[in-house]
Short mmCIF file of C-alpha atoms and ligand atoms in Angstrom, two decimals:
data_model
loop_
_atom_site.label_atom_id
_atom_site.label_comp_id
_atom_site.label_asym_id
_atom_site.label_seq_id
_atom_site.Cartn_x
_atom_site.Cartn_y
_atom_site.Cartn_z
CA MET A 1 3.09 -34.11 -25.83
CA SER A 2 0.34 -36.63 -25.24
CA ARG A 3 -3.28 -35.68 -25.68
CA ASN A 4 -3.79 -36.24 -21.97
CA SER A 5 -1.25 -33.71 -20.80
CA LEU A 6 -2.31 -31.26 -23.48
CA ILE A 7 -5.85 -31.26 -22.13
CA TYR A 8 -4.57 -30.91 -18.57
CA LEU A 9 -2.37 -28.03 -19.64
CA LEU A 10 -5.28 -26.26 -21.33
CA LEU A 11 -7.47 -26.77 -18.27
CA PHE A 12 -4.66 -25.59 -16.04
CA ILE A 13 -4.16 -22.38 -18.03
CA LEU A 14 -7.89 -21.74 -18.10
CA LEU A 15 -8.30 -22.33 -14.38
CA GLN A 16 -5.35 -20.08 -13.61
CA PHE A 17 -7.02 -17.36 -15.66
CA LEU A 18 -10.30 -17.85 -13.83
CA LEU A 19 -8.59 -17.86 -10.43
CA VAL A 20 -6.75 -14.65 -11.19
CA GLU A 21 -9.98 -13.01 -12.34
CA ILE A 22 -11.91 -14.15 -9.28
CA ASN A 23 -9.16 -13.33 -6.80
CA CYS A 24 -8.86 -9.92 -8.37
CA GLU A 25 -11.83 -8.33 -6.63
CA VAL A 26 -12.65 -8.59 -2.98
CA LYS A 27 -16.10 -7.43 -1.96
CA PHE A 28 -15.85 -8.18 1.76
CA PRO A 29 -14.18 -5.58 3.98
CA ILE A 30 -10.45 -5.80 4.49
CA SER A 31 -9.42 -5.94 8.14
CA GLN A 32 -8.64 -2.67 9.86
CA ARG A 33 -4.94 -1.95 10.12
CA TYR A 34 -2.33 0.67 10.99
CA PHE A 35 1.42 1.11 10.33
CA HIS A 36 0.75 -0.01 6.74
CA THR A 37 2.10 1.71 3.63
CA THR A 38 0.24 3.33 0.76
CA THR A 39 1.75 3.98 -2.67
CA TYR A 40 -0.03 5.66 -5.57
CA ILE A 41 0.95 4.41 -9.04
CA ASP A 42 -1.04 4.82 -12.25
CA ASN A 43 -4.44 5.58 -10.65
CA LYS A 44 -4.07 2.80 -8.12
CA LEU A 45 -3.44 3.21 -4.41
CA TYR A 46 -1.49 0.14 -3.27
CA ILE A 47 -1.74 -0.91 0.37
CA LEU A 48 0.75 -3.27 1.99
CA GLY A 49 1.63 -4.51 5.47
CA GLY A 50 0.57 -3.12 8.82
CA ARG A 51 -0.76 -4.29 12.15
CA TYR A 52 -4.24 -5.42 13.14
CA THR A 53 -6.16 -3.05 15.33
CA SER A 54 -8.42 -5.88 16.49
CA ASP A 55 -6.11 -8.70 17.44
CA ASP A 56 -3.13 -7.61 19.47
CA THR A 57 -1.85 -11.16 19.81
CA ILE A 58 -1.23 -11.53 16.08
CA LYS A 59 -0.06 -7.96 15.63
CA THR A 60 1.60 -8.05 12.24
CA LEU A 61 -0.75 -8.62 9.34
CA GLY A 62 -0.33 -11.31 6.74
CA ARG A 63 0.94 -10.78 3.25
CA GLU A 64 -2.12 -9.06 1.85
CA PHE A 65 -1.35 -6.64 -0.95
CA PHE A 66 -4.18 -4.83 -2.63
CA TYR A 67 -5.17 -1.61 -4.31
CA LEU A 68 -8.06 0.74 -4.68
CA ASP A 69 -8.78 1.97 -8.21
CA PHE A 70 -9.03 5.76 -8.52
CA SER A 71 -9.79 5.84 -12.25
CA THR A 72 -13.48 5.43 -11.47
CA GLY A 73 -15.92 6.93 -8.96
CA PHE A 74 -16.76 5.05 -5.77
CA ASN A 75 -18.47 5.30 -2.41
CA THR A 76 -16.29 4.80 0.63
CA ASN A 77 -19.00 2.63 2.22
CA SER A 78 -18.77 -0.01 -0.54
CA LEU A 79 -15.18 -0.27 -1.63
CA THR A 80 -13.89 -2.82 -4.10
CA TRP A 81 -10.38 -3.97 -3.23
CA ASN A 82 -8.25 -5.59 -5.89
CA THR A 83 -5.71 -8.08 -4.61
CA VAL A 84 -2.26 -8.48 -6.10
CA ASN A 85 0.35 -11.20 -5.64
CA ASN A 86 2.95 -10.39 -3.03
CA PHE A 87 6.16 -11.99 -1.85
CA VAL A 88 7.25 -9.46 0.76
CA PRO A 89 7.25 -11.11 4.20
CA GLN A 90 4.68 -9.87 6.70
CA HIS A 91 5.82 -6.62 8.29
CA HIS A 92 4.72 -3.23 9.55
CA GLY A 93 6.21 0.24 9.93
CA ALA A 94 8.01 0.19 6.56
CA ALA A 95 8.40 3.12 4.16
CA THR A 96 7.46 3.21 0.48
CA VAL A 97 7.82 5.70 -2.38
CA VAL A 98 7.45 5.70 -6.17
CA GLY A 99 10.70 5.80 -8.15
CA GLY A 100 12.88 4.02 -10.67
CA ALA A 101 13.95 5.02 -14.19
CA GLN A 102 10.34 5.22 -15.39
CA ASN A 103 8.99 6.59 -12.09
CA ASP A 104 6.54 3.70 -11.99
CA THR A 105 8.07 1.39 -9.40
CA LEU A 106 7.24 1.04 -5.72
CA PHE A 107 10.31 0.93 -3.47
CA LEU A 108 9.86 -0.46 0.02
CA TYR A 109 12.46 0.03 2.75
CA GLY A 110 12.82 -1.32 6.29
CA GLY A 111 9.99 -2.05 8.69
CA ILE A 112 9.56 -4.54 11.51
CA THR A 113 9.26 -8.20 10.75
CA ASN A 114 9.51 -11.53 12.53
CA TYR A 115 10.89 -12.96 9.36
CA GLU A 116 14.71 -12.93 9.71
CA ARG A 117 15.38 -12.99 6.02
CA MET A 118 13.36 -9.97 5.07
CA SER A 119 15.45 -7.89 2.69
CA MET A 120 16.12 -4.23 3.39
CA VAL A 121 14.62 -3.11 0.09
CA TYR A 122 11.98 -4.55 -2.27
CA SER A 123 10.67 -3.11 -5.48
CA PHE A 124 7.35 -3.69 -7.19
CA ASN A 125 6.56 -2.73 -10.75
CA PRO A 126 2.85 -3.24 -11.54
CA LYS A 127 3.75 -4.28 -15.10
CA LYS A 128 6.27 -6.85 -13.90
CA SER A 129 6.18 -7.95 -10.29
CA TRP A 130 8.12 -7.91 -7.04
CA MET A 131 11.92 -7.87 -7.10
CA ILE A 132 14.69 -7.78 -4.55
CA PRO A 133 17.06 -5.19 -6.01
CA THR A 134 20.74 -6.12 -5.99
CA LEU A 135 22.24 -3.59 -3.62
CA GLU A 136 24.43 -3.34 -0.59
CA GLY A 137 22.68 -4.21 2.66
CA ASN A 138 20.07 -6.37 1.02
CA ASP A 139 21.79 -9.54 2.19
CA GLY A 140 24.20 -8.27 4.84
CA SER A 141 23.74 -5.61 7.49
CA GLU A 142 25.87 -2.69 6.27
CA VAL A 143 22.74 -0.57 6.18
CA ASN A 144 20.62 0.10 9.25
CA ARG A 145 17.13 -1.29 9.30
CA LYS A 146 14.76 1.40 10.50
CA ALA A 147 11.01 1.49 11.03
CA PHE A 148 8.26 4.02 11.80
CA LEU A 149 9.65 6.57 9.37
CA THR A 150 8.42 8.25 6.20
CA GLY A 151 10.11 7.80 2.85
CA ILE A 152 10.20 10.80 0.50
CA ALA A 153 11.11 10.56 -3.19
CA ASP A 154 12.94 13.37 -4.98
CA ASN A 155 15.61 13.50 -7.73
CA GLY A 156 15.24 9.73 -8.24
CA LYS A 157 16.29 9.16 -4.62
CA MET A 158 14.46 7.90 -1.56
CA TYR A 159 15.11 9.98 1.55
CA LEU A 160 14.78 8.03 4.78
CA TRP A 161 15.26 10.29 7.76
CA GLY A 162 14.95 9.32 11.42
CA GLY A 163 12.65 6.61 12.73
CA THR A 164 13.52 3.73 15.03
CA GLU A 165 16.74 1.79 14.45
CA MET A 166 15.68 -1.83 14.70
CA ILE A 167 18.75 -3.41 16.36
CA THR A 168 19.15 -0.94 19.22
CA ARG A 169 15.48 0.23 19.16
CA TYR A 170 16.80 3.79 19.52
CA TYR A 171 15.17 6.82 17.99
CA VAL A 172 17.58 8.10 15.34
CA ASN A 173 18.05 11.23 13.23
CA ASP A 174 20.28 10.04 10.41
CA MET A 175 19.41 10.75 6.78
CA LEU A 176 19.72 7.54 4.79
CA ILE A 177 19.48 8.02 1.02
CA LEU A 178 18.75 5.32 -1.54
CA ASP A 179 19.46 6.13 -5.17
CA MET A 180 16.60 4.25 -6.83
CA ILE A 181 18.21 4.31 -10.28
CA ASP A 182 21.87 3.49 -9.52
CA LEU A 183 20.77 1.32 -6.56
CA THR A 184 23.35 2.73 -4.18
CA TRP A 185 23.20 4.05 -0.62
CA SER A 186 24.52 7.29 0.79
CA THR A 187 23.90 9.41 3.86
CA GLY A 188 22.89 13.03 4.27
CA SER A 189 24.12 15.77 6.56
CA LEU A 190 23.57 15.63 10.32
CA ILE A 191 24.48 19.30 10.85
CA ASN A 192 21.46 21.12 12.30
CA ALA A 193 19.34 18.00 11.87
CA PRO A 194 16.29 17.78 14.20
CA ILE A 195 16.53 15.61 17.33
CA PRO A 196 15.83 11.86 16.88
CA ARG A 197 12.20 10.84 16.51
CA ASN A 198 9.78 8.51 14.74
CA GLU A 199 6.19 8.80 13.46
CA TYR A 200 6.77 12.44 12.46
CA GLY A 201 5.14 14.33 9.59
CA ALA A 202 7.20 14.65 6.37
CA THR A 203 6.30 16.23 3.06
CA LEU A 204 8.20 17.19 -0.08
CA LEU A 205 7.71 20.83 -1.04
CA PRO A 206 7.85 22.12 -4.65
CA ASN A 207 11.26 23.75 -3.93
CA HIS A 208 12.92 20.34 -3.26
CA LYS A 209 12.89 20.80 0.48
CA ILE A 210 11.44 18.15 2.73
CA ILE A 211 9.58 19.57 5.70
CA TYR A 212 9.69 17.51 8.91
CA MET A 213 7.64 18.16 12.02
CA GLY A 214 6.35 16.63 15.25
CA GLY A 215 6.82 12.94 15.95
CA SER A 216 7.70 10.94 19.01
CA ASN A 217 10.95 10.66 20.94
CA GLY A 218 9.49 8.61 23.77
CA GLN A 219 7.70 11.42 25.56
CA ASN A 220 4.01 10.71 25.95
CA LEU A 221 2.56 13.56 23.98
CA GLY A 222 5.09 13.79 21.19
CA ILE A 223 7.04 16.73 19.85
CA GLY A 224 5.54 20.21 19.36
CA LEU A 225 4.76 21.81 15.99
CA ASP A 226 6.01 25.26 16.96
CA LYS A 227 9.13 24.50 14.93
CA VAL A 228 9.47 22.69 11.62
CA TYR A 229 12.64 21.49 9.92
CA MET A 230 13.56 21.74 6.26
CA TYR A 231 15.98 19.40 4.56
CA ASP A 232 17.21 20.74 1.24
CA THR A 233 17.67 17.80 -1.15
CA ILE A 234 19.66 19.95 -3.60
CA ASN A 235 22.50 21.03 -1.29
CA ASP A 236 22.07 18.51 1.57
CA SER A 237 21.47 21.02 4.35
CA TRP A 238 19.08 21.50 7.26
CA ALA A 239 17.30 24.65 8.41
CA THR A 240 14.88 25.29 11.27
CA GLN A 241 11.73 27.36 10.84
CA VAL A 242 9.68 28.76 13.72
CA THR A 243 5.92 28.67 13.14
CA SER A 244 3.18 31.00 14.37
CA GLY A 245 -0.61 31.34 14.52
CA ASN A 246 -2.95 28.69 15.90
CA ILE A 247 -0.26 26.08 16.60
CA PRO A 248 -1.67 22.52 16.79
CA SER A 249 -1.14 20.41 19.91
CA ARG A 250 2.05 18.34 19.96
CA ARG A 251 1.55 15.06 18.16
CA PHE A 252 2.89 11.92 16.47
CA GLY A 253 1.35 9.29 14.22
CA PHE A 254 -0.33 11.97 12.10
CA SER A 255 -0.19 12.60 8.35
CA SER A 256 1.00 15.67 6.48
CA ASN A 257 0.32 16.45 2.81
CA LEU A 258 0.79 19.31 0.40
CA ALA A 259 -2.42 21.11 -0.63
CA LEU A 260 -3.28 21.40 -4.32
CA ASP A 261 -1.80 24.92 -4.66
CA GLY A 262 1.55 23.74 -3.25
CA GLN A 263 1.49 26.62 -0.75
CA ARG A 264 0.07 24.98 2.33
CA LEU A 265 0.38 21.79 4.27
CA ILE A 266 -2.58 19.84 5.64
CA ILE A 267 -2.03 17.70 8.72
CA PHE A 268 -4.56 15.17 9.99
CA GLY A 269 -4.88 13.00 13.10
CA GLY A 270 -2.25 11.75 15.49
CA TYR A 271 -2.14 9.56 18.56
CA ASN A 272 -4.70 10.64 21.18
CA VAL A 273 -5.62 13.76 19.23
CA PRO A 274 -9.32 14.72 19.65
CA SER A 275 -11.41 14.73 16.45
CA LYS A 276 -12.02 18.47 16.66
CA GLU A 277 -8.27 19.11 16.70
CA ALA A 278 -7.37 16.60 14.01
CA THR A 279 -7.05 18.88 10.98
CA TYR A 280 -4.77 21.92 10.72
CA VAL A 281 -3.19 23.80 7.87
CA LEU A 282 0.26 25.38 7.75
CA ASP A 283 0.52 28.31 5.34
CA LEU A 284 3.96 27.83 3.76
CA THR A 285 4.24 31.46 2.66
CA ASN A 286 4.41 32.71 6.27
CA PHE A 287 4.54 29.49 8.38
CA ASN A 288 1.31 30.41 10.06
CA TRP A 289 -0.94 27.61 11.34
CA TYR A 290 -4.72 27.85 11.05
CA VAL A 291 -7.81 25.68 11.46
CA PRO A 292 -9.46 25.24 8.04
CA ASN A 293 -13.22 25.52 7.45
CA ILE A 294 -14.54 22.02 6.99
CA ASN A 295 -18.03 20.85 6.00
CA GLY A 296 -19.39 17.35 6.09
CA THR A 297 -19.35 14.75 8.86
CA ILE A 298 -16.20 15.13 10.95
CA PRO A 299 -14.68 11.64 11.30
CA SER A 300 -12.87 10.30 14.36
CA SER A 301 -9.26 11.32 14.48
CA ARG A 302 -6.86 8.55 13.47
CA ALA A 303 -3.31 7.60 14.27
CA TYR A 304 -0.79 5.65 12.21
CA HIS A 305 -3.04 5.92 9.16
CA ARG A 306 -1.72 7.00 5.76
CA ALA A 307 -2.91 9.93 3.68
CA ASP A 308 -2.32 10.71 0.02
CA VAL A 309 -3.51 13.57 -2.17
CA ILE A 310 -5.28 12.05 -5.16
CA ASN A 311 -6.86 14.43 -7.62
CA LYS A 312 -8.83 16.88 -5.46
CA TYR A 313 -9.02 14.70 -2.37
CA LEU A 314 -6.96 14.00 0.68
CA VAL A 315 -7.40 10.23 0.88
CA VAL A 316 -6.99 8.81 4.40
CA THR A 317 -6.61 5.04 4.64
CA PHE A 318 -7.14 2.90 7.72
CA GLY A 319 -5.31 3.72 10.97
CA SER A 320 -6.18 3.23 14.63
CA GLY A 321 -8.66 5.26 16.67
CA TYR A 322 -11.89 4.63 14.79
CA ASN A 323 -14.54 1.92 14.93
CA ASN A 324 -14.80 0.40 11.47
CA SER A 325 -18.35 -0.76 12.00
CA LYS A 326 -19.29 2.91 12.29
CA GLU A 327 -16.79 4.61 10.01
CA ASP A 328 -15.37 3.73 6.61
CA ASP A 329 -11.76 2.58 6.33
CA VAL A 330 -11.14 5.19 3.67
CA LEU A 331 -11.95 8.87 4.25
CA LEU A 332 -12.08 11.56 1.60
CA LEU A 333 -11.50 15.24 2.28
CA ASP A 334 -12.31 17.37 -0.75
CA ILE A 335 -9.56 20.00 -0.68
CA SER A 336 -10.34 21.71 -4.00
CA ASN A 337 -11.48 24.91 -2.24
CA ASN A 338 -8.94 26.23 0.25
CA ASP A 339 -11.64 28.27 1.99
CA GLN A 340 -13.91 25.30 2.53
CA TYR A 341 -12.80 21.69 2.71
CA VAL A 342 -15.51 19.01 2.72
CA TRP A 343 -15.48 15.50 4.21
CA THR A 344 -17.28 13.32 1.72
CA GLY A 345 -18.06 9.65 1.15
CA TYR A 346 -18.02 9.89 -2.59
CA TYR A 347 -15.00 9.94 -4.90
CA ALA A 348 -15.86 11.67 -8.18
CA ILE A 349 -13.40 11.56 -11.09
CA SER A 350 -14.40 14.93 -12.51
CA ASP A 351 -16.27 18.04 -11.40
CA SER A 352 -19.10 17.23 -13.77
CA ALA A 353 -21.84 15.15 -12.14
CA PRO A 354 -20.74 12.19 -10.03
CA SER A 355 -20.91 8.83 -11.73
CA PRO A 356 -21.98 6.13 -9.29
CA ILE A 357 -23.93 4.51 -12.13
CA ASP A 358 -20.84 4.35 -14.31
CA SER A 359 -18.84 2.67 -11.61
CA LYS A 360 -21.62 0.15 -10.99
CA LYS A 361 -21.79 -0.47 -14.72
CA SER A 362 -18.08 -1.14 -15.01
CA ARG A 363 -18.29 -3.53 -12.08
CA ASN A 364 -21.22 -5.25 -13.76
CA TYR A 365 -19.20 -5.59 -16.95
CA LYS A 366 -16.42 -7.15 -14.98
CA LEU A 367 -18.92 -9.50 -13.36
CA ILE A 368 -20.35 -10.38 -16.78
CA GLY A 369 -16.77 -11.03 -17.91
CA ILE A 370 -16.15 -13.37 -14.99
CA ILE A 371 -19.47 -15.18 -15.48
CA GLY A 372 -18.81 -15.44 -19.23
CA ALA A 373 -15.34 -16.81 -18.62
CA SER A 374 -16.76 -19.25 -16.07
CA VAL A 375 -19.38 -20.49 -18.54
CA VAL A 376 -16.78 -20.95 -21.27
CA GLY A 377 -14.47 -22.52 -18.70
CA SER A 378 -17.17 -24.94 -17.55
CA MET A 379 -17.91 -25.92 -21.15
CA VAL A 380 -14.25 -26.57 -21.84
CA LEU A 381 -14.06 -28.46 -18.55
CA ILE A 382 -17.04 -30.63 -19.45
CA ALA A 383 -15.72 -31.25 -22.96
CA GLY A 384 -12.27 -31.93 -21.53
CA THR A 385 -13.64 -34.37 -18.95
CA TYR A 386 -15.66 -36.10 -21.64
CA TYR A 387 -12.64 -36.55 -23.91
CA LEU A 388 -10.47 -37.52 -21.01
CA HIS A 389 -13.02 -40.09 -19.96
CA ARG A 390 -13.15 -41.50 -23.47
CA TRP A 391 -9.39 -41.44 -23.74
CA ASN A 392 -9.05 -43.13 -20.37
CA ARG A 393 -11.43 -45.83 -21.46
CA ASN A 394 -9.27 -46.40 -24.53
CA ARG A 395 -6.15 -46.24 -22.42
CA ARG A 396 -7.38 -48.82 -19.96
CA THR A 397 -7.34 -51.36 -22.70
CA LYS A 398 -3.89 -50.12 -23.68
CA ILE A 399 -2.55 -50.29 -20.13
CA ALA A 400 -3.28 -53.95 -20.09
CA VAL A 401 -0.80 -54.24 -22.93
CA HIS A 402 1.79 -51.54 -21.97
CA PRO A 403 1.53 -50.76 -18.26
CA PRO A 404 4.75 -48.67 -17.89
CA SER A 405 3.85 -45.97 -20.42
CA GLY A 406 0.35 -45.74 -19.01
CA LYS A 407 1.73 -45.17 -15.50
CA LEU A 408 4.09 -42.44 -16.69
CA ASP A 409 1.33 -40.57 -18.45
CA ASN A 410 -0.77 -40.80 -15.37
CA GLN A 411 2.03 -39.33 -13.28
CA THR A 412 2.44 -36.38 -15.61
CA GLY A 413 -1.24 -35.69 -15.28
CA GLN A 414 -1.08 -35.90 -11.49
CA LYS A 415 1.83 -33.50 -11.36
CA VAL A 416 -0.05 -30.82 -13.26
CA VAL A 417 -3.06 -31.15 -10.99
CA LEU A 418 -0.87 -30.90 -7.88
CA THR A 419 0.73 -27.67 -9.08
CA MET A 420 -2.70 -26.25 -9.65
CA VAL A 421 -3.84 -27.06 -6.12
CA ASN A 422 -0.68 -25.53 -4.69
CA ASP A 423 -1.13 -22.29 -6.56
CA ASN A 424 -4.70 -22.17 -5.44
CA GLY A 425 -3.64 -22.69 -1.82
CA ASN A 426 -1.07 -19.94 -2.00
CA ASN A 427 -3.50 -17.56 -3.59
CA ASP A 428 -6.04 -18.36 -0.92
CA GLN A 429 -3.53 -17.64 1.79
CA GLN A 430 -2.73 -14.29 0.32
CA THR A 431 -6.28 -13.15 -0.15
CA LYS A 432 -7.69 -14.51 3.09
CA GLN A 433 -8.21 -12.12 5.93
C1 NAG B 1 6.70 10.44 -10.11
O1 NAG B 1 5.34 10.08 -9.95
C2 NAG B 1 4.70 10.73 -8.85
C3 NAG B 1 3.30 10.20 -8.78
O2 NAG B 1 3.28 8.82 -8.78
C4 NAG B 1 4.71 12.24 -9.05
O3 NAG B 1 4.14 12.85 -7.95
C5 NAG B 1 6.13 12.70 -9.22
O4 NAG B 1 6.14 14.07 -9.54
C6 NAG B 1 6.83 11.94 -10.35
N1 NAG B 1 8.23 12.30 -10.37
C7 NAG B 1 8.88 12.51 -11.50
C8 NAG B 1 10.33 12.85 -11.35
O5 NAG B 1 8.36 12.44 -12.59
C1 NAG B 2 21.28 25.51 0.53
O1 NAG B 2 20.36 26.20 -0.30
C2 NAG B 2 19.49 27.10 0.41
C3 NAG B 2 18.57 27.72 -0.59
O2 NAG B 2 17.70 26.77 -1.09
C4 NAG B 2 20.31 28.15 1.15
O3 NAG B 2 19.45 28.98 1.92
C5 NAG B 2 21.29 27.47 2.09
O4 NAG B 2 22.13 28.42 2.68
C6 NAG B 2 22.13 26.47 1.31
N1 NAG B 2 22.94 25.75 2.29
C7 NAG B 2 24.21 25.43 2.05
C8 NAG B 2 24.90 24.70 3.16
O5 NAG B 2 24.75 25.66 1.00
C1 NAG B 3 -20.75 24.45 4.22
O1 NAG B 3 -21.69 24.62 5.28
C2 NAG B 3 -22.26 25.91 5.34
C3 NAG B 3 -23.18 25.97 6.54
O2 NAG B 3 -22.62 25.29 7.61
C4 NAG B 3 -23.03 26.20 4.05
O3 NAG B 3 -23.52 27.51 4.08
C5 NAG B 3 -22.10 26.02 2.84
O4 NAG B 3 -22.84 26.14 1.65
C6 NAG B 3 -21.44 24.67 2.88
N1 NAG B 3 -20.45 24.61 1.82
C7 NAG B 3 -20.24 23.52 1.09
C8 NAG B 3 -19.18 23.64 0.05
O5 NAG B 3 -20.86 22.48 1.26
C1 NAG B 4 -17.97 -0.55 17.36
O1 NAG B 4 -19.31 -0.21 17.11
C2 NAG B 4 -20.20 -1.32 17.24
C3 NAG B 4 -21.57 -0.86 16.77
O2 NAG B 4 -21.98 0.33 17.39
C4 NAG B 4 -20.17 -1.82 18.66
O3 NAG B 4 -21.02 -2.92 18.79
C5 NAG B 4 -18.76 -2.20 19.05
O4 NAG B 4 -18.69 -2.57 20.40
C6 NAG B 4 -17.79 -1.07 18.76
N1 NAG B 4 -16.44 -1.52 18.98
C7 NAG B 4 -15.58 -0.91 19.76
C8 NAG B 4 -14.23 -1.52 19.86
O5 NAG B 4 -15.85 0.12 20.34
#
């Protein structure tokens, strides 16, 4: 390897490192979206896909993929998004869960896309990267593509009930099951299954039953919550359960999550649901609905958002129905006390005193790291340029004697620089709004 290309290679590696570091954190707000997916792996909430709320002409978002770090405290009014490389085509309305042999891999199924060649299933392991698993239906069409459904993981399988079938655009009620370890498809029972619908609520209960409720089957107001449906993942059977109490209004596009005690279900939002009627709780011991006591500033209701229980919080991300210049994209409902939930703007990692200072500190350290790396990088760059300049001067005299070898060396150098610019361009595209 010539000295020239060695220096270029070193510079290239260094610049790559700097680019990755700089692209890693995004301080500016991420555009508001809905029909995205959220997936919680190893203290990080990954967000992918969705539609713009602002620009209805573009509709489907770009290929942004980013996460919010839950290992440290933060304020929802100054979030730090971390961007990650992505090769899934732009899409919305897909379903994701965590699975795989190590239970550390994101599996994405279905969704709407303009990109013909979007595979049916993608997987993402934070320690490795994106993959297109080798499985039936990933290149052909043996498996139905569905959208606007919720994926539920249990027993190493991804349960994909109902939604909209993308070829016919019909509401469906089939149970599609992806074995995330063997990478095979199967289907579940249709006997006593609920009527077809999309944008329903779905939650896995501790007894390996998935509870389904509400949703849309084309009627304006959605399906009522006076009945809920339980799919037993152990013996592949459906049962219907009538509910009682203060039954919420019919709805779709809402979220449903298990409370910390595993004995109640918290639903939030829905399309055209007033803020005061956004949050309800279903007691799973008697299937009685009630309105929980909530302190803090009641946010606007949201539709097509996502909600995840992380530590003691119900974490609501994005959605439609709120003005993001007035409300934060991420909402936190402290659900640690079943008698009194609290909307809060601060995520604390432990009960002991909040740590906004700590989080600032860690960000500062990261900043110092980036600045330090930049300084070192600049020094290497300057030194490299100096040596290159000197070498070039020497070479010029050489070229006069041996033009062909000089030209070749020059081309090698050019090639490396071009690759660098390309990578930069791609990265820019992915992190741009
Ligand atoms: C897999 O991880 C999720 C959290 O990411 C957890 O809720 C679930 O219980 C885990 N499943 C298994 C089988 O370990
Ligand atoms: C499945 O198991 C549940 C108990 O979890 C039981 O009530 C139900 O009858 C079983 N269904 C079938 C079809 O075996
Ligand atoms: C909730 O608000 C009530 C008054 O509206 C107050 O008495 C109570 O201490 C608050 N609880 C919490 C946990 O903030
Ligand atoms: C959002 O709120 C801002 C500030 O109050 C306002 O200027 C803007 O018109 C609002 N946007 C919408 C879509 O209501």
